[in-house]
Coordinates of C-alpha atoms in Angstrom, one line a residue:
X290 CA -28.1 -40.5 -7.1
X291 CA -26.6 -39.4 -4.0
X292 CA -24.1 -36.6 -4.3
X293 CA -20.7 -38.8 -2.7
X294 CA -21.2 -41.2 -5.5
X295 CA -21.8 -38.9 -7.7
X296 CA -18.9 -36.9 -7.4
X297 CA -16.8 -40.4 -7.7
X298 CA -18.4 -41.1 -10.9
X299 CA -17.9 -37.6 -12.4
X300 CA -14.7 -36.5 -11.2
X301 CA -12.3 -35.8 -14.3
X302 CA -8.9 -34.6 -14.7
X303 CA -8.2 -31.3 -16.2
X304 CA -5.3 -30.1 -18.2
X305 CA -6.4 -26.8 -18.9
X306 CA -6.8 -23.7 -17.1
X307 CA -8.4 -20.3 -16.9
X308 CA -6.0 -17.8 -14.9
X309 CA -9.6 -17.1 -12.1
X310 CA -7.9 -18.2 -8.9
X311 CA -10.3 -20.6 -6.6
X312 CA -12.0 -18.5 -4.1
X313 CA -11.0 -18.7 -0.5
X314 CA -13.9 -20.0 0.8
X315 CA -14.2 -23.1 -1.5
X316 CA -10.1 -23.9 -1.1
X317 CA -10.9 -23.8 2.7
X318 CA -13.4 -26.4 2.1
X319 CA -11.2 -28.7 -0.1
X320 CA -8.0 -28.2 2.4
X321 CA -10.3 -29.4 5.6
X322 CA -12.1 -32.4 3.2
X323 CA -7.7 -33.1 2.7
X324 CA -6.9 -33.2 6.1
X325 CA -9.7 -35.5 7.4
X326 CA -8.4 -38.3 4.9
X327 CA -8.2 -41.3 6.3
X328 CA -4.8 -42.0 7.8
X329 CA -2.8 -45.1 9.8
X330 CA -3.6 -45.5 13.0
X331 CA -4.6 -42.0 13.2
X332 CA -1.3 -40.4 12.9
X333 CA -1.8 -37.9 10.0
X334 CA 1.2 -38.1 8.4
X335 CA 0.1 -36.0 5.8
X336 CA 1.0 -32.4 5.0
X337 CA -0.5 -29.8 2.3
X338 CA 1.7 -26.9 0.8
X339 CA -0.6 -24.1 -0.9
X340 CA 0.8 -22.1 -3.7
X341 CA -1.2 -19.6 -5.5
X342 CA 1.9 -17.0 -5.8
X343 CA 2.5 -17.5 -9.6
X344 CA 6.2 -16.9 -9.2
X345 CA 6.4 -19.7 -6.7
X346 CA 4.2 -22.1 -8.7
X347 CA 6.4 -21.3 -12.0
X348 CA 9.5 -22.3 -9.6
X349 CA 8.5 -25.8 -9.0
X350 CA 6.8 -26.4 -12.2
X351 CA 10.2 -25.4 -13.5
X352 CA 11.6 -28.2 -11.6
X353 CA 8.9 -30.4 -12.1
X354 CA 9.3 -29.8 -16.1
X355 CA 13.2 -31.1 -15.5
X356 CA 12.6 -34.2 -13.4
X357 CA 10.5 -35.0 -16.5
X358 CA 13.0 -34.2 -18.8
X359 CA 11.5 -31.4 -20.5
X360 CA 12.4 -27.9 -19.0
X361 CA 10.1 -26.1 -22.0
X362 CA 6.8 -28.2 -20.7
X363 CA 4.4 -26.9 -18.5
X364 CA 3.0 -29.9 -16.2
X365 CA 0.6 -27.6 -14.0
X366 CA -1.2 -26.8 -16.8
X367 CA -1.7 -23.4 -15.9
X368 CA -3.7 -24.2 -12.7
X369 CA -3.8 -21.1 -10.3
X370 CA -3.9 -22.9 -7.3
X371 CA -0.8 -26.3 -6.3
X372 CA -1.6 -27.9 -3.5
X373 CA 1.5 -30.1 -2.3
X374 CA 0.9 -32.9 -0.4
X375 CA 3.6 -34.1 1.4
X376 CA 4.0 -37.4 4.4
X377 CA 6.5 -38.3 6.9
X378 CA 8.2 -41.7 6.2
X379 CA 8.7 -42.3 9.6
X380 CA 4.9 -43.5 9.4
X381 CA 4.8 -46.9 7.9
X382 CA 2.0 -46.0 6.0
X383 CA 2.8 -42.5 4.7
X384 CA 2.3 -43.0 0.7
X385 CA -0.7 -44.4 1.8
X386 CA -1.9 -41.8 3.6
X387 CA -0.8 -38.8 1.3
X388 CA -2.5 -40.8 -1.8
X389 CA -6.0 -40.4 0.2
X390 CA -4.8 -37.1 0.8
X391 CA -4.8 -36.6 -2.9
X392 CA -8.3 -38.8 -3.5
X393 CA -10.4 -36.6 -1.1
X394 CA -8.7 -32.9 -2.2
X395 CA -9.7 -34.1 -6.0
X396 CA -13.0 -35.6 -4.7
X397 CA -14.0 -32.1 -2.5
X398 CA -12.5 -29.9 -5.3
X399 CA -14.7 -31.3 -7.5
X400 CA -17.8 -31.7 -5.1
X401 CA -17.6 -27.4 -4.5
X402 CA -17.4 -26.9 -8.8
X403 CA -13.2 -26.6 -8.5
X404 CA -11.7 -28.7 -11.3
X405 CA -8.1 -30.6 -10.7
X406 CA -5.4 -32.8 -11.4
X407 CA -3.5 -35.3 -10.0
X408 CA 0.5 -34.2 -11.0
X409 CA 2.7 -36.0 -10.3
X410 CA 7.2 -36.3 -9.1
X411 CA 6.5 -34.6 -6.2
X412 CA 8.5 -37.8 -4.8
X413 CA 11.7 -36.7 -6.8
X414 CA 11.1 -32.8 -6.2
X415 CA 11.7 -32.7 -2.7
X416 CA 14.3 -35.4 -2.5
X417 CA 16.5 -33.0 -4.6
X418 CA 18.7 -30.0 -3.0
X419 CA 16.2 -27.7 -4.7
X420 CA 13.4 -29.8 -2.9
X421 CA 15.1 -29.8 0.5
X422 CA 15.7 -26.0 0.6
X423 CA 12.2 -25.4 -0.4
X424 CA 10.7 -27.5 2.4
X425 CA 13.0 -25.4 4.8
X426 CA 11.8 -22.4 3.4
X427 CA 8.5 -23.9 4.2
X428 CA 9.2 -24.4 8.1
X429 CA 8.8 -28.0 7.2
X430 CA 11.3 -31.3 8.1
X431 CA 13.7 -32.2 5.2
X432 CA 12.9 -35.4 5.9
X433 CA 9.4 -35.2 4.6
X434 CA 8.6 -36.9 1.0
X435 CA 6.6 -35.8 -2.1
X436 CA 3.6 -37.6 -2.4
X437 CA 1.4 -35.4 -5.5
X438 CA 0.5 -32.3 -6.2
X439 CA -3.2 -31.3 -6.7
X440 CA -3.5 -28.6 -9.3
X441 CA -6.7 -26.6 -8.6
X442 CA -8.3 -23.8 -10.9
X443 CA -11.1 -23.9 -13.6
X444 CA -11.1 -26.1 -16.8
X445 CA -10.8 -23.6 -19.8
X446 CA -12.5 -26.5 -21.9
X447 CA -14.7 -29.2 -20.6
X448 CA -12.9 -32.4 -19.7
X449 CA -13.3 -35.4 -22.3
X450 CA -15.8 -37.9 -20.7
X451 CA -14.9 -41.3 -19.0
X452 CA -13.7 -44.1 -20.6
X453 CA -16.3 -47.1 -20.2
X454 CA -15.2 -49.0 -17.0
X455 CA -13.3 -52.4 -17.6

């Protein structure tokens, strides 16, 4: 079977971690398959935030856990590694664009043996005062919108299998 298809067909989500952070090499791979995602007219409205400082991931999760109404949950599932993606909604097509964002940092995380999930009010995050500072801590425009956030690390149980296909 060839490998692309493969990886499609295998891909599972995982909500369960080990603390052993992704190495550098392998989150350099998945970053660059993120940033050649397709994209509207070419403009790349796409950007990714990596945090791998626990302090800063337990700050968004934190914020994360209250958008969902639950401060005591833990919706990064003790991943090591967040990778924000974020777009510019000046682009017509930027939820678009930051959803294939998502597909091909899931699809090259899991093509390199890095497990991952697809979390998401990202959306809600950074439209909040909380959000916005963060983005300007970030260097980044205020104006830019959550799209998801790719947890990255390494399942501490294996995923359940797929569903059959409808």
């Amino acid at each position: 079977m060839n490998d692309v298809i493969r990886c499609l067909l295998t891909r599972r989500s995982v909500k369960k971690y080990r603390a052993e952070q992704v190495e550098e090499e392998k989150l350099e791979q998945i970053l660059q398959a993120g940033s050649y995602a397709a994209c509207g007219m070419g403009k790349q409205a796409g950007k990714i935030v990596v945090l791998q400082d626990p302090a800063d991931i337990a700050q968004l999760e934190k914020l994360n856990a209250q958008i969902l109404g639950n401060p005591d949950l833990h919706p990064f599932y003790g991943a090591p590694t967040v990778l924000i993606v974020l777009a510019d909604p000046e682009r017509g097509t930027y939820v678009e664009d930051g959803s294939l964002v998502m597909g091909n940092l899931m699809l090259a995380a899991h093509a390199v043996g890095v497990d991952s999930c697809w979390i998401h009010r990202a959306k809600e995050e950074f439209a909040s005062p909380e959000g916005k500072a963060l983005l300007k801590e970030w260097g980044l425009s205020e104006n830019y919108v959550g799209i998801g956030h790719c947890i990255l690390g390494y399942a501490a149980q294996e995923p359940a299998p797929a569903k059959p296909r409808k």
